[in-house]
mmCIF file with all atom_site columns, C-alpha atoms in Angstrom:
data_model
loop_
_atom_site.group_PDB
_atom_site.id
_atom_site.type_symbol
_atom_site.label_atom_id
_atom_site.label_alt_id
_atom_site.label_comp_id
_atom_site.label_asym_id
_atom_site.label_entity_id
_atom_site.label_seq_id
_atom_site.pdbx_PDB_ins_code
_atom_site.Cartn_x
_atom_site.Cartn_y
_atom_site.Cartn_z
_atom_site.occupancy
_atom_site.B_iso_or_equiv
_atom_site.pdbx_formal_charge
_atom_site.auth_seq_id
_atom_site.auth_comp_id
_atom_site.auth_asym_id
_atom_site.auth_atom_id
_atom_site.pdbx_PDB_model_num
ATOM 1   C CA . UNK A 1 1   ? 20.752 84.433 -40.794 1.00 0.00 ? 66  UNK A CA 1
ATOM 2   C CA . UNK A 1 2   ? 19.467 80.999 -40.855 1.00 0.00 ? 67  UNK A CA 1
ATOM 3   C CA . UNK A 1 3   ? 21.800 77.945 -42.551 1.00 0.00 ? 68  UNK A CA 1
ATOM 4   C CA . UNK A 1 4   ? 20.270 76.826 -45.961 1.00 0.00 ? 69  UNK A CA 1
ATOM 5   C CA . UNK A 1 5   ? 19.009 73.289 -46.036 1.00 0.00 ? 70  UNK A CA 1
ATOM 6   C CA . UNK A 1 6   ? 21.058 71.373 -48.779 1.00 0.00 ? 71  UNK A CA 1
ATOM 7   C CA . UNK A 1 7   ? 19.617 68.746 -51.258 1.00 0.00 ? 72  UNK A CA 1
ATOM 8   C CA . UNK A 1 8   ? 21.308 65.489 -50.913 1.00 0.00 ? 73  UNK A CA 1
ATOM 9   C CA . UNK A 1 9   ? 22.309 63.823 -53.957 1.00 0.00 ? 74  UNK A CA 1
ATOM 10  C CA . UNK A 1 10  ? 21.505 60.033 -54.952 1.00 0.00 ? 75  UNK A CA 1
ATOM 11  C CA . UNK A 1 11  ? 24.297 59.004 -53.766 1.00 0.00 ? 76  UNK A CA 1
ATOM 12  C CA . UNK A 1 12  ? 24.247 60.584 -50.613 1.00 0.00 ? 77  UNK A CA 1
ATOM 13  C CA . UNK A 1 13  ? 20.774 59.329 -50.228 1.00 0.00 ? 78  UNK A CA 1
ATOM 14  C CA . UNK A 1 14  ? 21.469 55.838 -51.299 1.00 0.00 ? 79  UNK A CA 1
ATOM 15  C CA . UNK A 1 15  ? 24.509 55.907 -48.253 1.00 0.00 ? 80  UNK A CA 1
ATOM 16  C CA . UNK A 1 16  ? 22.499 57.575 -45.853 1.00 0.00 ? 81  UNK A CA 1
ATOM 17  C CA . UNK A 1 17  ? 19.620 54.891 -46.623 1.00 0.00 ? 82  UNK A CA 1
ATOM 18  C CA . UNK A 1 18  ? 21.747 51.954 -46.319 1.00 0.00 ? 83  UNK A CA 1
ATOM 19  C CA . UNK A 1 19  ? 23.238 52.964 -43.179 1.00 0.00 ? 84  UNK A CA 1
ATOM 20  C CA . UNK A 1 20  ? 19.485 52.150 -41.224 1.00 0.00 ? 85  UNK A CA 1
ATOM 21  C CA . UNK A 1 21  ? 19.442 49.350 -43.797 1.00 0.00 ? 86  UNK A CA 1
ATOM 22  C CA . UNK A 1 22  ? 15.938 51.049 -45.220 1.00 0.00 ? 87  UNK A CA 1
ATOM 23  C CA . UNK A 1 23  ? 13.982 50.400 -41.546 1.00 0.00 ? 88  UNK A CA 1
ATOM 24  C CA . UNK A 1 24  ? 13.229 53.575 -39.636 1.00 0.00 ? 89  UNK A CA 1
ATOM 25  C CA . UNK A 1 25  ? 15.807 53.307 -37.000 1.00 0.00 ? 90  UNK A CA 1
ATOM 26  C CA . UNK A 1 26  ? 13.558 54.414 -34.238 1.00 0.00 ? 91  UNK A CA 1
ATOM 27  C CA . UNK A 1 27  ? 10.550 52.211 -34.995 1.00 0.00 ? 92  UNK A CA 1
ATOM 28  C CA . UNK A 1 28  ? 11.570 49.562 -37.172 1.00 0.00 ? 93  UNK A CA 1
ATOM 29  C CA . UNK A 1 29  ? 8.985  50.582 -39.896 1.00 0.00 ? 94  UNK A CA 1
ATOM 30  C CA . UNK A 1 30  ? 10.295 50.246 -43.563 1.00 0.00 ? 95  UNK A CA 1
ATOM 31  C CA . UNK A 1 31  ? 11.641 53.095 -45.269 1.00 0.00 ? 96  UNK A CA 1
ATOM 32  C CA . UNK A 1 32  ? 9.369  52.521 -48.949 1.00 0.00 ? 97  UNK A CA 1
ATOM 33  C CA . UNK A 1 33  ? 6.398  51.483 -49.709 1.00 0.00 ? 98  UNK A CA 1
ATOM 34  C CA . UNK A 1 34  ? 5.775  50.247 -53.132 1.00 0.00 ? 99  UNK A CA 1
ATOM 35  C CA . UNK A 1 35  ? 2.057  51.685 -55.176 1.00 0.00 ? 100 UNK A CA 1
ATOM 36  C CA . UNK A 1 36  ? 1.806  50.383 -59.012 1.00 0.00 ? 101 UNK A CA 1
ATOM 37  C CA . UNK A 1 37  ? 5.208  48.499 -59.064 1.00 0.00 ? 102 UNK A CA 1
ATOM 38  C CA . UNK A 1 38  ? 7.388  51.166 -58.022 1.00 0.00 ? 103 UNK A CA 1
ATOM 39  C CA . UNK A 1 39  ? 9.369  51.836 -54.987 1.00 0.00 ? 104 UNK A CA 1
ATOM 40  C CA . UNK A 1 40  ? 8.224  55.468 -53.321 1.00 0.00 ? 105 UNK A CA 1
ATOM 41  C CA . UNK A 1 41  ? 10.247 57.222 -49.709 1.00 0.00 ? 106 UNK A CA 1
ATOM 42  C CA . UNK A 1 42  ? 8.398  57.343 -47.033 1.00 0.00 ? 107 UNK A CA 1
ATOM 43  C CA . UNK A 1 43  ? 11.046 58.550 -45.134 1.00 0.00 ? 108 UNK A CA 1
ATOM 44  C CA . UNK A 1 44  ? 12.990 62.244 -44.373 1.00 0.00 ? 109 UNK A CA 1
ATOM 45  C CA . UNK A 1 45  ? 15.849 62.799 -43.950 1.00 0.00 ? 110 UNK A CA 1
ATOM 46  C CA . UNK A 1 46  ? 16.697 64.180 -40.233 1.00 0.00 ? 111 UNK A CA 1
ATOM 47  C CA . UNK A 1 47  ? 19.241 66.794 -39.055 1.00 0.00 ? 112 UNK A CA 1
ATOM 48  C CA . UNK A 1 48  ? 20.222 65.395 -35.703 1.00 0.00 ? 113 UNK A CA 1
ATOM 49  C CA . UNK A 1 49  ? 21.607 68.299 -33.794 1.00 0.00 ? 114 UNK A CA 1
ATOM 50  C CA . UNK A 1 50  ? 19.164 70.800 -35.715 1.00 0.00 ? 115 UNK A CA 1
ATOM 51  C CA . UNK A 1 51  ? 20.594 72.532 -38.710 1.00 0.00 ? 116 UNK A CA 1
ATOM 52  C CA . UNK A 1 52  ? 18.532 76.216 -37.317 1.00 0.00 ? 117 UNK A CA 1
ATOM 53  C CA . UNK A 1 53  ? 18.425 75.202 -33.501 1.00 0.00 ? 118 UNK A CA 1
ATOM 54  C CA . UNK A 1 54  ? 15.848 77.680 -31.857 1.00 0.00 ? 119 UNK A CA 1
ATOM 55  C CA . UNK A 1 55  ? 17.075 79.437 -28.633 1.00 0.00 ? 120 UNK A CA 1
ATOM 56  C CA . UNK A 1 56  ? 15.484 76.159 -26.667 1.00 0.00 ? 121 UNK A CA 1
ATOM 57  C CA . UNK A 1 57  ? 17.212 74.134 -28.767 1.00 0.00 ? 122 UNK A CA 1
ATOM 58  C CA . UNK A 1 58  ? 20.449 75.937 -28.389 1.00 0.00 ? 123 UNK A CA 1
ATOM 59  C CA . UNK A 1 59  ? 19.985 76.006 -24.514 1.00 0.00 ? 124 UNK A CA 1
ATOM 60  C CA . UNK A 1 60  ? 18.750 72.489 -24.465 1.00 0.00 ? 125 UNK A CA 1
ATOM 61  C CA . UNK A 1 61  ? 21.824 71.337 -26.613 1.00 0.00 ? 126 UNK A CA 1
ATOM 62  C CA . UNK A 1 62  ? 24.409 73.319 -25.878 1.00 0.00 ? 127 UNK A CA 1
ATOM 63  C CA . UNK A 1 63  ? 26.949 71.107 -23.595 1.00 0.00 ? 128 UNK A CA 1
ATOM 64  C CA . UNK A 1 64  ? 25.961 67.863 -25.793 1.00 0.00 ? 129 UNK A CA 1
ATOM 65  C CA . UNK A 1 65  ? 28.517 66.826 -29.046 1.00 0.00 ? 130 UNK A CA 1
ATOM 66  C CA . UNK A 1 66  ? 27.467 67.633 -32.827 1.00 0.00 ? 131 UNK A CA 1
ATOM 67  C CA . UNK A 1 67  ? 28.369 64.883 -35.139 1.00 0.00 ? 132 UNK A CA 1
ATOM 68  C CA . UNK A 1 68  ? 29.838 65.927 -38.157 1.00 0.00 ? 133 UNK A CA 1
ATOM 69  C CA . UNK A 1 69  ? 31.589 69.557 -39.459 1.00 0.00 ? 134 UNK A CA 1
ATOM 70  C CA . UNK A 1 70  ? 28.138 70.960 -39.596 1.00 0.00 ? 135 UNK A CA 1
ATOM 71  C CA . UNK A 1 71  ? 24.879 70.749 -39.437 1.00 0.00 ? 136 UNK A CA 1
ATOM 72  C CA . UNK A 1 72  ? 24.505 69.274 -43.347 1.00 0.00 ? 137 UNK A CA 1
ATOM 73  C CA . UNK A 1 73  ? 27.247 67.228 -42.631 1.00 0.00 ? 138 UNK A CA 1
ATOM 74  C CA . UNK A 1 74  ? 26.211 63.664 -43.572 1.00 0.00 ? 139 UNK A CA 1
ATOM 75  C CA . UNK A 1 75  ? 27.404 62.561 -39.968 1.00 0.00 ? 140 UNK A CA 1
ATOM 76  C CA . UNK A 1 76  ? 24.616 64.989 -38.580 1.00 0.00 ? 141 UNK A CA 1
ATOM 77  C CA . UNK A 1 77  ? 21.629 63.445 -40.592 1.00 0.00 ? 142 UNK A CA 1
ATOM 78  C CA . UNK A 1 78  ? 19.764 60.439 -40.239 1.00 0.00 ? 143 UNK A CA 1
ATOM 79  C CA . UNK A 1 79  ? 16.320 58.963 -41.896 1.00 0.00 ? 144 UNK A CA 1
ATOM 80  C CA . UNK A 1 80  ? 13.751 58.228 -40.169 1.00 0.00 ? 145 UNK A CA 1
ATOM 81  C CA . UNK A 1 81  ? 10.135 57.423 -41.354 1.00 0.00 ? 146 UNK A CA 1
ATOM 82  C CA . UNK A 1 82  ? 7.305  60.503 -41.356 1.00 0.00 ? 147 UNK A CA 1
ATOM 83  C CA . UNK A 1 83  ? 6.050  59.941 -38.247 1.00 0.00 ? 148 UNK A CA 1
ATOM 84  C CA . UNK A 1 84  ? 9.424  59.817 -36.120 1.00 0.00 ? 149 UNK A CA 1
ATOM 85  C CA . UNK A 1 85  ? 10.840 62.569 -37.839 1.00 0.00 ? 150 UNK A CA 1
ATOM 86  C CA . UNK A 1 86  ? 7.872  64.679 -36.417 1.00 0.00 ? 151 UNK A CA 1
ATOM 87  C CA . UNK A 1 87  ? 7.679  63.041 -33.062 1.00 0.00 ? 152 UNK A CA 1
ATOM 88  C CA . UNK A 1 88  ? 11.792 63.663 -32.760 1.00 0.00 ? 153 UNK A CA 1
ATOM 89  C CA . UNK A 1 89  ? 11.352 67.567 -33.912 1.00 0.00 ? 154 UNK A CA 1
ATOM 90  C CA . UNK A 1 90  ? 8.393  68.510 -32.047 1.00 0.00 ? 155 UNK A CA 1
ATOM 91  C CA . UNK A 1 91  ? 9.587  68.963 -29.791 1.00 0.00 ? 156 UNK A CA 1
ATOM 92  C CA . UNK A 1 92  ? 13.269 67.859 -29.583 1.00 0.00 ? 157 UNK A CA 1
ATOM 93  C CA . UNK A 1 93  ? 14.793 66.536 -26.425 1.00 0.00 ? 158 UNK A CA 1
ATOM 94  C CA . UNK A 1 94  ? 17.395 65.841 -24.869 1.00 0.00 ? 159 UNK A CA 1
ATOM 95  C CA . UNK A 1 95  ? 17.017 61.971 -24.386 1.00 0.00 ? 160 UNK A CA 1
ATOM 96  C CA . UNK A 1 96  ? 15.834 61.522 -27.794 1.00 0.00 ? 161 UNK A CA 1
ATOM 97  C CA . UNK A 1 97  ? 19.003 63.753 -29.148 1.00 0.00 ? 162 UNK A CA 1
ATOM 98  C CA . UNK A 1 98  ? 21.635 61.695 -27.335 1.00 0.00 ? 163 UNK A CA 1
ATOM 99  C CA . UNK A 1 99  ? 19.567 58.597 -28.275 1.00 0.00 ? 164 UNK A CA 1
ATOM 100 C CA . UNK A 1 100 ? 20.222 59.705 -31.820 1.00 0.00 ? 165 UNK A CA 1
ATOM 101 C CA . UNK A 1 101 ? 23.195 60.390 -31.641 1.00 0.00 ? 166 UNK A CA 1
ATOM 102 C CA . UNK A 1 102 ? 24.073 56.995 -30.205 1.00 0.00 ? 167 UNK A CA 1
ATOM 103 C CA . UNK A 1 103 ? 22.632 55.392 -33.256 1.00 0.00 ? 168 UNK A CA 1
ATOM 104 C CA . UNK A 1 104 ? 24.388 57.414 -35.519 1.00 0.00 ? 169 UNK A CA 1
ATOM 105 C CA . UNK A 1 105 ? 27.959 57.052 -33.907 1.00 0.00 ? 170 UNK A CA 1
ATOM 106 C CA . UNK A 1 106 ? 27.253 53.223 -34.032 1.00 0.00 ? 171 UNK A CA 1
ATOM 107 C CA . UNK A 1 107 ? 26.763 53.346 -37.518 1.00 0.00 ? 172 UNK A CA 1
ATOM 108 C CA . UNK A 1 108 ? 29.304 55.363 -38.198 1.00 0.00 ? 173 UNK A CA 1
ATOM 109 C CA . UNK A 1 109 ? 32.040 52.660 -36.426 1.00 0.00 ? 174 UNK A CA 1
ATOM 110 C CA . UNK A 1 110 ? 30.312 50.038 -38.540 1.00 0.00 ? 175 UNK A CA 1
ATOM 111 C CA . UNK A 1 111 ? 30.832 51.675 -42.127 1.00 0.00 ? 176 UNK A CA 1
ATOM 112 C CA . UNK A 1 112 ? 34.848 52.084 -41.024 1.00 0.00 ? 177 UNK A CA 1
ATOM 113 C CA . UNK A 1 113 ? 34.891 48.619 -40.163 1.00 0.00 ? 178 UNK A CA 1
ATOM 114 C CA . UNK A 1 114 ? 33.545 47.474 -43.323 1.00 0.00 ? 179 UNK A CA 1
ATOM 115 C CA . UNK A 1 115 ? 35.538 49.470 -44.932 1.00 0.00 ? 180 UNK A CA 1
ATOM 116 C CA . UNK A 1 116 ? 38.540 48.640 -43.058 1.00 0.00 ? 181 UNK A CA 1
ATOM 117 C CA . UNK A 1 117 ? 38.070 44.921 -43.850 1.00 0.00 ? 182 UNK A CA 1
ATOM 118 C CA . UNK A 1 118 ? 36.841 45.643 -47.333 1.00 0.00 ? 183 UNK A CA 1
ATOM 119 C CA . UNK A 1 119 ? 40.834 47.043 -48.195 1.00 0.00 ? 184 UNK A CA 1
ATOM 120 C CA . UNK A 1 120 ? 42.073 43.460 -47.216 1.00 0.00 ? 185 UNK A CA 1
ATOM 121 C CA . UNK A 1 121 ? 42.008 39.926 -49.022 1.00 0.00 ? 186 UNK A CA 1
ATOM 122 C CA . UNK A 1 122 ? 40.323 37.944 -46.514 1.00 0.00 ? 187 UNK A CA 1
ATOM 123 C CA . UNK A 1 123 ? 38.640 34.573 -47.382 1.00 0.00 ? 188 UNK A CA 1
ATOM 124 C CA . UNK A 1 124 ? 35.035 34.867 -47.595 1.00 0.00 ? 189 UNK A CA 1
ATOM 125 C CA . UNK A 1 125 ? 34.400 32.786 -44.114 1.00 0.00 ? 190 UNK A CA 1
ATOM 126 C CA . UNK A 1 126 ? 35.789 35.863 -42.202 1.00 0.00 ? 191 UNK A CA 1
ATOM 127 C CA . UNK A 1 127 ? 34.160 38.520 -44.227 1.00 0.00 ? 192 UNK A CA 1
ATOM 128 C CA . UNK A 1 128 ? 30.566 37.056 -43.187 1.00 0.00 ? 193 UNK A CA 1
ATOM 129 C CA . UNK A 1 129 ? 31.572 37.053 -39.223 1.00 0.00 ? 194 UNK A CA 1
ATOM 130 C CA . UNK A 1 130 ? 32.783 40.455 -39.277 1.00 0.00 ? 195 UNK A CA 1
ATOM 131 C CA . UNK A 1 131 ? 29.130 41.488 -41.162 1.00 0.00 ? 196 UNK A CA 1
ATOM 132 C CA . UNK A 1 132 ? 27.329 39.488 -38.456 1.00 0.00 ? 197 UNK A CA 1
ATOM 133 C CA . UNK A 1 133 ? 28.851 41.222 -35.814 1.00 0.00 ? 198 UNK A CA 1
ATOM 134 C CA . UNK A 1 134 ? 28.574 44.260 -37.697 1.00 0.00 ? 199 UNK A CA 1
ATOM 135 C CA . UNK A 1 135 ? 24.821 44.292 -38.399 1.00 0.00 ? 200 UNK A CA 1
ATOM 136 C CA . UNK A 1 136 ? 23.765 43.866 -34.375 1.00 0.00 ? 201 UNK A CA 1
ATOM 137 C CA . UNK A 1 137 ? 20.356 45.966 -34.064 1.00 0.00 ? 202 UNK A CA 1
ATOM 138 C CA . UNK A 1 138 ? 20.676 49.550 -33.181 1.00 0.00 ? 203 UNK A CA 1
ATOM 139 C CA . UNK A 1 139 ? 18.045 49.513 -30.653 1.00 0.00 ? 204 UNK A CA 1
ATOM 140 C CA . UNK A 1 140 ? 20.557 49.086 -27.999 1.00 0.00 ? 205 UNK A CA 1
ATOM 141 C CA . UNK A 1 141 ? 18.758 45.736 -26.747 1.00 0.00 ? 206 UNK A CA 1
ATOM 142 C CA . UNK A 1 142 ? 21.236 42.910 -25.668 1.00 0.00 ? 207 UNK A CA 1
ATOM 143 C CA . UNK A 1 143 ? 19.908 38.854 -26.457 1.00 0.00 ? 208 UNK A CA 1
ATOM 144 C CA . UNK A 1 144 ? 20.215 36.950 -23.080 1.00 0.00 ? 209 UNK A CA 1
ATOM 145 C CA . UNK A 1 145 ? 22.517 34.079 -24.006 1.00 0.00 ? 210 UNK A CA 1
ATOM 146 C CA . UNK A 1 146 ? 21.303 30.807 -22.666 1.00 0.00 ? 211 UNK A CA 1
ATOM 147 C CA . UNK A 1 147 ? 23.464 28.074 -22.198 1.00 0.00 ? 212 UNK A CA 1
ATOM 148 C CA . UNK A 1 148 ? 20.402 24.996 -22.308 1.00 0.00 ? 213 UNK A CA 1
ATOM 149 C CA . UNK A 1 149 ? 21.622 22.063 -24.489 1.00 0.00 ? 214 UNK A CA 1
ATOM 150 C CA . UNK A 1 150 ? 18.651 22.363 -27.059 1.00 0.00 ? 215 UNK A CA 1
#
């Protein structure tokens, strides 16, 4: 019997949404697209490790973590624009999976921080480092620091 797939409230969407800060966070492409003054999705939302795994997918997946309790667990899903979401499930791999999951466990550590820091009284200086260091791209990239006097 196969798991049902779950509707996500607002605010589950709204969470999940923030968490790629409304860019797809495999391409960069934004998240909405406005037509006649209105905001419209152009995004799905993704089960990571798949919520029905065919018996490739089981094979394929089956010494590599699950995030979350299940497979509608919001730790397990992700947006990610139209186009990714079909490139990422058809078909699924394994570098793409653990490149996922990557992304996910990064975000993850960056809600608890903020919400770590967001139980304290800490002037307003601090708070803004702690965001900055918080909001460093998920694309795994690292900026070559230069040390010419500009």
């Amino acid at each position: 019997m196969s798991n049902p797939r779950r509707k996500f409230n607002a605010i589950e969407q709204s969470m999940l949404f923030g968490q790629v800060n409304g860019i797809c966070p495999k391409c960069g492409k934004s998240l909405v697209y406005t037509k006649n003054g209105k905001l419209h999705r152009k995004y799905e939302i993704a089960h990571i490790y798949p919520l029905n795994p065919t018996f490739e997918e089981s094979e394929l997946l089956a010494d590599e973590p699950i995030l979350g309790r299940n497979g509608n667990s919001l730790d397990n899903l992700i947006p990610l624009c139209l186009d990714c979401h079909k490139i990422f499930d058809h078909p699924r791999t394994l570098e793409e999976y653990r490149e996922l999951c990557h992304m996910k466990k990064r975000m993850i550590e960056n809600e608890n921080i903020k919400s770590t820091y967001s139980h304290y009284t800490i002037s307003e200086e601090i708070i803004s480092i702690i965001k900055s260091l918080t909001d460093v791209p998920n694309d795994g990239s690292i900026v070559k620091l230069e040390y010419t006097a500009l």
